[in-house]
């Protein structure tokens, strides 16, 4: 399945700290199979790591819309919300 292969390649790129390429792969996987929640989660993790909390939260919310039982997405969403609030408090 193409979406799974793209997601897997994105994972490898993420581990190699090739974040832009990883996001491209996760996005391509989503375009191939929009109901596949895993690439949304993975893309959210990259965006979170880059400090793009708003986009990360969108991805984590989409995961939970597709699969409300995806516990790691719920935890990641909560952490992104907390970190965004902390970033705003510190003014950066």
mmCIF file of N, CA, C and O in Angstrom:
data_model
loop_
_atom_site.group_PDB
_atom_site.id
_atom_site.type_symbol
_atom_site.label_atom_id
_atom_site.label_comp_id
_atom_site.label_asym_id
_atom_site.label_seq_id
_atom_site.Cartn_x
_atom_site.Cartn_y
_atom_site.Cartn_z
ATOM 1 N N UNK A 1 0.845 -1.189 0.000
ATOM 2 C CA UNK A 1 0.000 0.000 0.000
ATOM 3 C C UNK A 1 0.887 1.248 0.000
ATOM 4 O O UNK A 1 1.784 1.394 0.824
ATOM 5 N N UNK A 2 0.603 2.145 -0.916
ATOM 6 C CA UNK A 2 1.426 3.347 -1.097
ATOM 7 C C UNK A 2 1.430 4.242 0.141
ATOM 8 O O UNK A 2 2.481 4.751 0.550
ATOM 9 N N UNK A 3 0.272 4.444 0.752
ATOM 10 C CA UNK A 3 0.206 5.326 1.919
ATOM 11 C C UNK A 3 1.089 4.802 3.056
ATOM 12 O O UNK A 3 1.787 5.578 3.719
ATOM 13 N N UNK A 4 1.098 3.505 3.252
ATOM 14 C CA UNK A 4 1.931 2.908 4.300
ATOM 15 C C UNK A 4 3.407 3.068 3.970
ATOM 16 O O UNK A 4 4.217 3.405 4.846
ATOM 17 N N UNK A 5 3.763 2.867 2.704
ATOM 18 C CA UNK A 5 5.159 3.026 2.291
ATOM 19 C C UNK A 5 5.629 4.466 2.480
ATOM 20 O O UNK A 5 6.746 4.712 2.967
ATOM 21 N N UNK A 6 4.790 5.430 2.120
ATOM 22 C CA UNK A 6 5.141 6.841 2.302
ATOM 23 C C UNK A 6 5.287 7.183 3.780
ATOM 24 O O UNK A 6 6.211 7.906 4.180
ATOM 25 N N UNK A 7 4.380 6.664 4.587
ATOM 26 C CA UNK A 7 4.459 6.895 6.026
ATOM 27 C C UNK A 7 5.753 6.307 6.585
ATOM 28 O O UNK A 7 6.444 6.951 7.377
ATOM 29 N N UNK A 8 6.089 5.095 6.156
ATOM 30 C CA UNK A 8 7.308 4.450 6.637
ATOM 31 C C UNK A 8 8.552 5.239 6.228
ATOM 32 O O UNK A 8 9.478 5.415 7.029
ATOM 33 N N UNK A 9 8.575 5.719 4.989
ATOM 34 C CA UNK A 9 9.715 6.511 4.542
ATOM 35 C C UNK A 9 9.799 7.813 5.346
ATOM 36 O O UNK A 9 10.887 8.268 5.715
ATOM 37 N N UNK A 10 8.642 8.394 5.641
ATOM 38 C CA UNK A 10 8.622 9.595 6.479
ATOM 39 C C UNK A 10 9.217 9.335 7.855
ATOM 40 O O UNK A 10 9.928 10.180 8.400
ATOM 41 N N UNK A 11 8.934 8.154 8.399
ATOM 42 C CA UNK A 11 9.491 7.791 9.709
ATOM 43 C C UNK A 11 11.019 7.738 9.650
ATOM 44 O O UNK A 11 11.699 8.228 10.544
ATOM 45 N N UNK A 12 11.540 7.128 8.592
ATOM 46 C CA UNK A 12 12.991 7.045 8.435
ATOM 47 C C UNK A 12 13.584 8.450 8.324
ATOM 48 O O UNK A 12 14.594 8.773 8.963
ATOM 49 N N UNK A 13 12.949 9.283 7.544
ATOM 50 C CA UNK A 13 13.450 10.654 7.381
ATOM 51 C C UNK A 13 13.366 11.430 8.691
ATOM 52 O O UNK A 13 14.253 12.224 9.010
ATOM 53 N N UNK A 14 12.302 11.207 9.442
ATOM 54 C CA UNK A 14 12.169 11.852 10.757
ATOM 55 C C UNK A 14 13.334 11.446 11.656
ATOM 56 O O UNK A 14 13.955 12.287 12.309
ATOM 57 N N UNK A 15 13.638 10.157 11.682
ATOM 58 C CA UNK A 15 14.730 9.662 12.523
ATOM 59 C C UNK A 15 16.089 10.193 12.066
ATOM 60 O O UNK A 15 17.008 10.327 12.874
ATOM 61 N N UNK A 16 16.191 10.516 10.791
ATOM 62 C CA UNK A 16 17.425 11.100 10.256
ATOM 63 C C UNK A 16 17.447 12.622 10.418
ATOM 64 O O UNK A 16 18.347 13.290 9.913
ATOM 65 N N UNK A 17 16.450 13.169 11.065
ATOM 66 C CA UNK A 17 16.291 14.603 11.308
ATOM 67 C C UNK A 17 16.138 15.358 9.985
ATOM 68 O O UNK A 17 16.578 16.490 9.835
ATOM 69 N N UNK A 18 15.509 14.722 9.022
ATOM 70 C CA UNK A 18 15.175 15.349 7.740
ATOM 71 C C UNK A 18 13.699 15.747 7.809
ATOM 72 O O UNK A 18 12.834 15.130 7.196
ATOM 73 N N UNK A 19 13.434 16.788 8.604
ATOM 74 C CA UNK A 19 12.051 17.105 8.946
ATOM 75 C C UNK A 19 11.207 17.550 7.763
ATOM 76 O O UNK A 19 10.051 17.140 7.642
ATOM 77 N N UNK A 20 11.738 18.385 6.892
ATOM 78 C CA UNK A 20 10.955 18.852 5.742
ATOM 79 C C UNK A 20 10.567 17.682 4.845
ATOM 80 O O UNK A 20 9.409 17.579 4.406
ATOM 81 N N UNK A 21 11.505 16.786 4.599
ATOM 82 C CA UNK A 21 11.221 15.615 3.762
ATOM 83 C C UNK A 21 10.210 14.689 4.452
ATOM 84 O O UNK A 21 9.331 14.124 3.792
ATOM 85 N N UNK A 22 10.330 14.548 5.759
ATOM 86 C CA UNK A 22 9.391 13.706 6.506
ATOM 87 C C UNK A 22 7.972 14.266 6.395
ATOM 88 O O UNK A 22 7.023 13.518 6.139
ATOM 89 N N UNK A 23 7.836 15.578 6.569
ATOM 90 C CA UNK A 23 6.509 16.202 6.451
ATOM 91 C C UNK A 23 5.942 15.980 5.055
ATOM 92 O O UNK A 23 4.752 15.681 4.900
ATOM 93 N N UNK A 24 6.779 16.083 4.035
ATOM 94 C CA UNK A 24 6.316 15.839 2.660
ATOM 95 C C UNK A 24 5.799 14.415 2.508
ATOM 96 O O UNK A 24 4.747 14.193 1.896
ATOM 97 N N UNK A 25 6.525 13.445 3.063
ATOM 98 C CA UNK A 25 6.086 12.053 2.960
ATOM 99 C C UNK A 25 4.783 11.817 3.720
ATOM 100 O O UNK A 25 3.884 11.143 3.217
ATOM 101 N N UNK A 26 4.687 12.355 4.918
ATOM 102 C CA UNK A 26 3.455 12.171 5.691
ATOM 103 C C UNK A 26 2.269 12.827 4.989
ATOM 104 O O UNK A 26 1.173 12.259 4.942
ATOM 105 N N UNK A 27 2.493 13.994 4.414
ATOM 106 C CA UNK A 27 1.428 14.682 3.678
ATOM 107 C C UNK A 27 1.019 13.876 2.452
ATOM 108 O O UNK A 27 -0.177 13.742 2.162
ATOM 109 N N UNK A 28 1.983 13.315 1.751
ATOM 110 C CA UNK A 28 1.674 12.482 0.580
ATOM 111 C C UNK A 28 0.886 11.236 0.993
ATOM 112 O O UNK A 28 -0.052 10.828 0.298
ATOM 113 N N UNK A 29 1.242 10.645 2.120
ATOM 114 C CA UNK A 29 0.509 9.476 2.622
ATOM 115 C C UNK A 29 -0.937 9.849 2.929
ATOM 116 O O UNK A 29 -1.867 9.102 2.610
ATOM 117 N N UNK A 30 -1.135 11.019 3.517
ATOM 118 C CA UNK A 30 -2.480 11.509 3.833
ATOM 119 C C UNK A 30 -3.274 11.724 2.552
ATOM 120 O O UNK A 30 -4.450 11.359 2.478
ATOM 121 N N UNK A 31 -2.634 12.296 1.542
ATOM 122 C CA UNK A 31 -3.322 12.529 0.269
ATOM 123 C C UNK A 31 -3.733 11.211 -0.387
ATOM 124 O O UNK A 31 -4.788 11.127 -1.009
ATOM 125 N N UNK A 32 -2.903 10.180 -0.238
ATOM 126 C CA UNK A 32 -3.232 8.858 -0.800
ATOM 127 C C UNK A 32 -4.393 8.201 -0.063
ATOM 128 O O UNK A 32 -5.212 7.520 -0.679
ATOM 129 N N UNK A 33 -4.390 8.362 1.252
ATOM 130 C CA UNK A 33 -5.393 7.681 2.084
ATOM 131 C C UNK A 33 -5.795 8.602 3.237
ATOM 132 O O UNK A 33 -5.267 8.501 4.340
ATOM 133 N N UNK A 34 -6.757 9.510 2.988
ATOM 134 C CA UNK A 34 -7.124 10.524 3.991
ATOM 135 C C UNK A 34 -7.667 9.970 5.316
ATOM 136 O O UNK A 34 -7.639 10.679 6.318
ATOM 137 N N UNK A 35 -8.119 8.739 5.341
ATOM 138 C CA UNK A 35 -8.657 8.174 6.583
ATOM 139 C C UNK A 35 -7.596 7.414 7.388
ATOM 140 O O UNK A 35 -7.914 6.824 8.417
ATOM 141 N N UNK A 36 -6.349 7.444 6.949
ATOM 142 C CA UNK A 36 -5.234 6.768 7.625
ATOM 143 C C UNK A 36 -4.682 7.721 8.672
ATOM 144 O O UNK A 36 -4.016 8.703 8.348
ATOM 145 N N UNK A 37 -4.955 7.447 9.943
ATOM 146 C CA UNK A 37 -4.636 8.406 11.000
ATOM 147 C C UNK A 37 -3.149 8.489 11.340
ATOM 148 O O UNK A 37 -2.668 9.510 11.828
ATOM 149 N N UNK A 38 -2.391 7.451 11.090
ATOM 150 C CA UNK A 38 -0.996 7.406 11.528
ATOM 151 C C UNK A 38 -0.137 8.519 10.913
ATOM 152 O O UNK A 38 0.624 9.173 11.635
ATOM 153 N N UNK A 39 -0.231 8.782 9.600
ATOM 154 C CA UNK A 39 0.609 9.876 9.082
ATOM 155 C C UNK A 39 0.227 11.253 9.634
ATOM 156 O O UNK A 39 1.096 12.122 9.758
ATOM 157 N N UNK A 40 -1.039 11.451 9.994
ATOM 158 C CA UNK A 40 -1.411 12.716 10.648
ATOM 159 C C UNK A 40 -0.665 12.827 11.983
ATOM 160 O O UNK A 40 -0.148 13.890 12.330
ATOM 161 N N UNK A 41 -0.652 11.729 12.725
ATOM 162 C CA UNK A 41 0.034 11.720 14.009
ATOM 163 C C UNK A 41 1.526 11.997 13.826
ATOM 164 O O UNK A 41 2.099 12.847 14.511
ATOM 165 N N UNK A 42 2.128 11.299 12.880
ATOM 166 C CA UNK A 42 3.562 11.474 12.653
ATOM 167 C C UNK A 42 3.897 12.889 12.190
ATOM 168 O O UNK A 42 4.881 13.482 12.644
ATOM 169 N N UNK A 43 3.079 13.425 11.300
ATOM 170 C CA UNK A 43 3.300 14.802 10.850
ATOM 171 C C UNK A 43 3.140 15.765 12.021
ATOM 172 O O UNK A 43 3.905 16.726 12.169
ATOM 173 N N UNK A 44 2.164 15.496 12.878
ATOM 174 C CA UNK A 44 1.986 16.317 14.071
ATOM 175 C C UNK A 44 3.208 16.294 14.977
ATOM 176 O O UNK A 44 3.589 17.319 15.537
ATOM 177 N N UNK A 45 3.832 15.128 15.111
ATOM 178 C CA UNK A 45 5.037 15.034 15.935
ATOM 179 C C UNK A 45 6.166 15.891 15.372
ATOM 180 O O UNK A 45 6.876 16.561 16.132
ATOM 181 N N UNK A 46 6.336 15.859 14.050
ATOM 182 C CA UNK A 46 7.385 16.684 13.435
ATOM 183 C C UNK A 46 7.072 18.158 13.657
ATOM 184 O O UNK A 46 7.942 18.942 14.072
ATOM 185 N N UNK A 47 5.834 18.537 13.410
ATOM 186 C CA UNK A 47 5.460 19.944 13.575
ATOM 187 C C UNK A 47 5.623 20.392 15.025
ATOM 188 O O UNK A 47 6.067 21.508 15.297
ATOM 189 N N UNK A 48 5.277 19.509 15.949
ATOM 190 C CA UNK A 48 5.467 19.803 17.365
ATOM 191 C C UNK A 48 6.945 20.035 17.655
ATOM 192 O O UNK A 48 7.326 21.011 18.301
ATOM 193 N N UNK A 49 7.767 19.136 17.165
ATOM 194 C CA UNK A 49 9.205 19.231 17.418
ATOM 195 C C UNK A 49 9.785 20.517 16.833
ATOM 196 O O UNK A 49 10.737 21.078 17.375
ATOM 197 N N UNK A 50 9.207 20.987 15.740
ATOM 198 C CA UNK A 50 9.650 22.234 15.119
ATOM 199 C C UNK A 50 9.076 23.471 15.811
ATOM 200 O O UNK A 50 9.386 24.598 15.441
ATOM 201 N N UNK A 51 8.207 23.255 16.804
ATOM 202 C CA UNK A 51 7.610 24.370 17.528
ATOM 203 C C UNK A 51 6.390 24.966 16.857
ATOM 204 O O UNK A 51 5.901 26.014 17.263
ATOM 205 N N UNK A 52 5.873 24.290 15.833
ATOM 206 C CA UNK A 52 4.668 24.744 15.126
ATOM 207 C C UNK A 52 3.455 24.102 15.811
ATOM 208 O O UNK A 52 2.845 23.174 15.290
ATOM 209 N N UNK A 53 3.160 24.610 17.002
ATOM 210 C CA UNK A 53 2.152 23.976 17.846
ATOM 211 C C UNK A 53 0.757 24.009 17.233
ATOM 212 O O UNK A 53 0.002 23.051 17.358
ATOM 213 N N UNK A 54 0.399 25.100 16.558
ATOM 214 C CA UNK A 54 -0.945 25.188 15.969
ATOM 215 C C UNK A 54 -1.167 24.103 14.921
ATOM 216 O O UNK A 54 -2.201 23.430 14.931
ATOM 217 N N UNK A 55 -0.204 23.917 14.034
ATOM 218 C CA UNK A 55 -0.344 22.889 12.999
ATOM 219 C C UNK A 55 -0.278 21.493 13.613
ATOM 220 O O UNK A 55 -0.987 20.586 13.182
ATOM 221 N N UNK A 56 0.569 21.324 14.612
ATOM 222 C CA UNK A 56 0.644 20.033 15.304
ATOM 223 C C UNK A 56 -0.702 19.695 15.938
ATOM 224 O O UNK A 56 -1.192 18.567 15.821
ATOM 225 N N UNK A 57 -1.308 20.681 16.584
ATOM 226 C CA UNK A 57 -2.602 20.444 17.234
ATOM 227 C C UNK A 57 -3.674 20.080 16.209
ATOM 228 O O UNK A 57 -4.511 19.210 16.468
ATOM 229 N N UNK A 58 -3.641 20.710 15.038
ATOM 230 C CA UNK A 58 -4.600 20.357 13.979
ATOM 231 C C UNK A 58 -4.448 18.887 13.594
ATOM 232 O O UNK A 58 -5.438 18.167 13.431
ATOM 233 N N UNK A 59 -3.191 18.458 13.434
ATOM 234 C CA UNK A 59 -2.959 17.061 13.065
ATOM 235 C C UNK A 59 -3.424 16.116 14.173
ATOM 236 O O UNK A 59 -4.085 15.110 13.901
ATOM 237 N N UNK A 60 -3.096 16.411 15.412
ATOM 238 C CA UNK A 60 -3.503 15.537 16.515
ATOM 239 C C UNK A 60 -5.023 15.487 16.647
ATOM 240 O O UNK A 60 -5.599 14.428 16.919
ATOM 241 N N UNK A 61 -5.692 16.618 16.427
ATOM 242 C CA UNK A 61 -7.163 16.626 16.476
ATOM 243 C C UNK A 61 -7.759 15.781 15.353
ATOM 244 O O UNK A 61 -8.767 15.091 15.551
ATOM 245 N N UNK A 62 -7.130 15.823 14.172
ATOM 246 C CA UNK A 62 -7.609 15.010 13.055
ATOM 247 C C UNK A 62 -7.451 13.526 13.376
ATOM 248 O O UNK A 62 -8.339 12.721 13.075
ATOM 249 N N UNK A 63 -6.343 13.157 13.989
ATOM 250 C CA UNK A 63 -6.146 11.764 14.407
ATOM 251 C C UNK A 63 -7.289 11.332 15.308
ATOM 252 O O UNK A 63 -7.895 10.268 15.112
ATOM 253 N N UNK A 64 -7.615 12.159 16.291
ATOM 254 C CA UNK A 64 -8.656 11.811 17.259
ATOM 255 C C UNK A 64 -10.039 11.803 16.624
ATOM 256 O O UNK A 64 -10.914 11.051 17.057
ATOM 257 N N UNK A 65 -10.238 12.610 15.590
ATOM 258 C CA UNK A 65 -11.492 12.571 14.838
ATOM 259 C C UNK A 65 -11.616 11.220 14.118
ATOM 260 O O UNK A 65 -12.690 10.610 14.111
ATOM 261 N N UNK A 66 -10.514 10.759 13.553
ATOM 262 C CA UNK A 66 -10.517 9.489 12.824
ATOM 263 C C UNK A 66 -10.508 8.285 13.760
ATOM 264 O O UNK A 66 -11.083 7.246 13.443
ATOM 265 N N UNK A 67 -9.830 8.429 14.892
ATOM 266 C CA UNK A 67 -9.700 7.320 15.845
ATOM 267 C C UNK A 67 -9.659 7.876 17.264
ATOM 268 O O UNK A 67 -8.589 8.164 17.792
ATOM 269 N N UNK A 68 -10.829 8.012 17.896
ATOM 270 C CA UNK A 68 -10.888 8.587 19.243
ATOM 271 C C UNK A 68 -10.118 7.788 20.300
ATOM 272 O O UNK A 68 -9.825 8.313 21.373
ATOM 273 N N UNK A 69 -9.761 6.556 19.990
ATOM 274 C CA UNK A 69 -9.040 5.709 20.957
ATOM 275 C C UNK A 69 -7.521 5.829 20.841
ATOM 276 O O UNK A 69 -6.794 5.125 21.531
ATOM 277 N N UNK A 70 -7.013 6.694 19.991
ATOM 278 C CA UNK A 70 -5.572 6.858 19.751
ATOM 279 C C UNK A 70 -4.993 7.662 20.912
ATOM 280 O O UNK A 70 -4.905 8.886 20.872
ATOM 281 N N UNK A 71 -4.570 6.956 21.965
ATOM 282 C CA UNK A 71 -4.155 7.610 23.211
ATOM 283 C C UNK A 71 -2.935 8.509 23.048
ATOM 284 O O UNK A 71 -2.857 9.578 23.657
ATOM 285 N N UNK A 72 -1.966 8.086 22.252
ATOM 286 C CA UNK A 72 -0.773 8.910 22.076
ATOM 287 C C UNK A 72 -1.111 10.250 21.433
ATOM 288 O O UNK A 72 -0.487 11.265 21.741
ATOM 289 N N UNK A 73 -2.093 10.264 20.553
ATOM 290 C CA UNK A 73 -2.505 11.523 19.930
ATOM 291 C C UNK A 73 -3.138 12.447 20.966
ATOM 292 O O UNK A 73 -2.897 13.657 20.955
ATOM 293 N N UNK A 74 -3.938 11.881 21.858
ATOM 294 C CA UNK A 74 -4.552 12.694 22.915
ATOM 295 C C UNK A 74 -3.478 13.276 23.826
ATOM 296 O O UNK A 74 -3.525 14.456 24.186
ATOM 297 N N UNK A 75 -2.499 12.459 24.200
ATOM 298 C CA UNK A 75 -1.411 12.940 25.051
ATOM 299 C C UNK A 75 -0.595 14.018 24.340
ATOM 300 O O UNK A 75 -0.235 15.037 24.940
ATOM 301 N N UNK A 76 -0.308 13.798 23.067
ATOM 302 C CA UNK A 76 0.473 14.768 22.297
ATOM 303 C C UNK A 76 -0.282 16.081 22.124
ATOM 304 O O UNK A 76 0.317 17.159 22.188
ATOM 305 N N UNK A 77 -1.586 15.989 21.905
ATOM 306 C CA UNK A 77 -2.405 17.196 21.788
ATOM 307 C C UNK A 77 -2.345 17.997 23.081
ATOM 308 O O UNK A 77 -2.116 19.211 23.068
ATOM 309 N N UNK A 78 -2.522 17.330 24.203
ATOM 310 C CA UNK A 78 -2.474 18.030 25.492
ATOM 311 C C UNK A 78 -1.115 18.677 25.720
ATOM 312 O O UNK A 78 -1.030 19.813 26.200
ATOM 313 N N UNK A 79 -0.044 17.982 25.366
ATOM 314 C CA UNK A 79 1.296 18.532 25.555
ATOM 315 C C UNK A 79 1.514 19.739 24.654
ATOM 316 O O UNK A 79 2.110 20.737 25.074
ATOM 317 N N UNK A 80 1.034 19.667 23.419
ATOM 318 C CA UNK A 80 1.177 20.803 22.492
ATOM 319 C C UNK A 80 0.430 22.024 23.015
ATOM 320 O O UNK A 80 0.928 23.149 22.927
ATOM 321 N N UNK A 81 -0.743 21.810 23.577
ATOM 322 C CA UNK A 81 -1.522 22.919 24.151
ATOM 323 C C UNK A 81 -0.744 23.553 25.302
ATOM 324 O O UNK A 81 -0.604 24.782 25.372
ATOM 325 N N UNK A 82 -0.216 22.718 26.195
ATOM 326 C CA UNK A 82 0.551 23.236 27.338
ATOM 327 C C UNK A 82 1.796 23.985 26.881
ATOM 328 O O UNK A 82 2.106 25.067 27.396
ATOM 329 N N UNK A 83 2.497 23.422 25.915
ATOM 330 C CA UNK A 83 3.730 24.062 25.449
ATOM 331 C C UNK A 83 3.441 25.374 24.723
ATOM 332 O O UNK A 83 4.215 26.324 24.834
ATOM 333 N N UNK A 84 2.346 25.416 23.982
ATOM 334 C CA UNK A 84 1.974 26.664 23.311
ATOM 335 C C UNK A 84 1.670 27.749 24.347
ATOM 336 O O UNK A 84 2.114 28.885 24.219
ATOM 337 N N UNK A 85 0.929 27.369 25.395
ATOM 338 C CA UNK A 85 0.615 28.330 26.457
ATOM 339 C C UNK A 85 1.889 28.818 27.142
ATOM 340 O O UNK A 85 2.036 30.008 27.419
ATOM 341 N N UNK A 86 2.813 27.905 27.401
ATOM 342 C CA UNK A 86 4.078 28.269 28.045
ATOM 343 C C UNK A 86 4.892 29.208 27.144
ATOM 344 O O UNK A 86 5.464 30.190 27.615
ATOM 345 N N UNK A 87 4.903 28.918 25.871
ATOM 346 C CA UNK A 87 5.627 29.760 24.911
ATOM 347 C C UNK A 87 5.028 31.178 24.896
ATOM 348 O O UNK A 87 5.761 32.160 24.888
ATOM 349 N N UNK A 88 3.704 31.255 24.935
ATOM 350 C CA UNK A 88 3.041 32.556 24.934
ATOM 351 C C UNK A 88 3.329 33.328 26.222
ATOM 352 O O UNK A 88 3.538 34.535 26.202
ATOM 353 N N UNK A 89 3.354 32.617 27.365
ATOM 354 C CA UNK A 89 3.648 33.264 28.642
ATOM 355 C C UNK A 89 5.040 33.890 28.632
ATOM 356 O O UNK A 89 5.266 34.941 29.208
ATOM 357 N N UNK A 90 5.967 33.187 28.005
ATOM 358 C CA UNK A 90 7.357 33.644 27.975
ATOM 359 C C UNK A 90 7.591 34.688 26.890
ATOM 360 O O UNK A 90 8.658 35.269 26.823
ATOM 361 N N UNK A 91 6.593 34.873 26.017
ATOM 362 C CA UNK A 91 6.684 35.917 25.009
ATOM 363 C C UNK A 91 7.588 35.607 23.831
ATOM 364 O O UNK A 91 8.191 36.502 23.257
ATOM 365 N N UNK A 92 7.670 34.328 23.456
ATOM 366 C CA UNK A 92 8.451 33.991 22.270
ATOM 367 C C UNK A 92 7.792 32.917 21.465
ATOM 368 O O UNK A 92 6.777 32.432 21.758
#
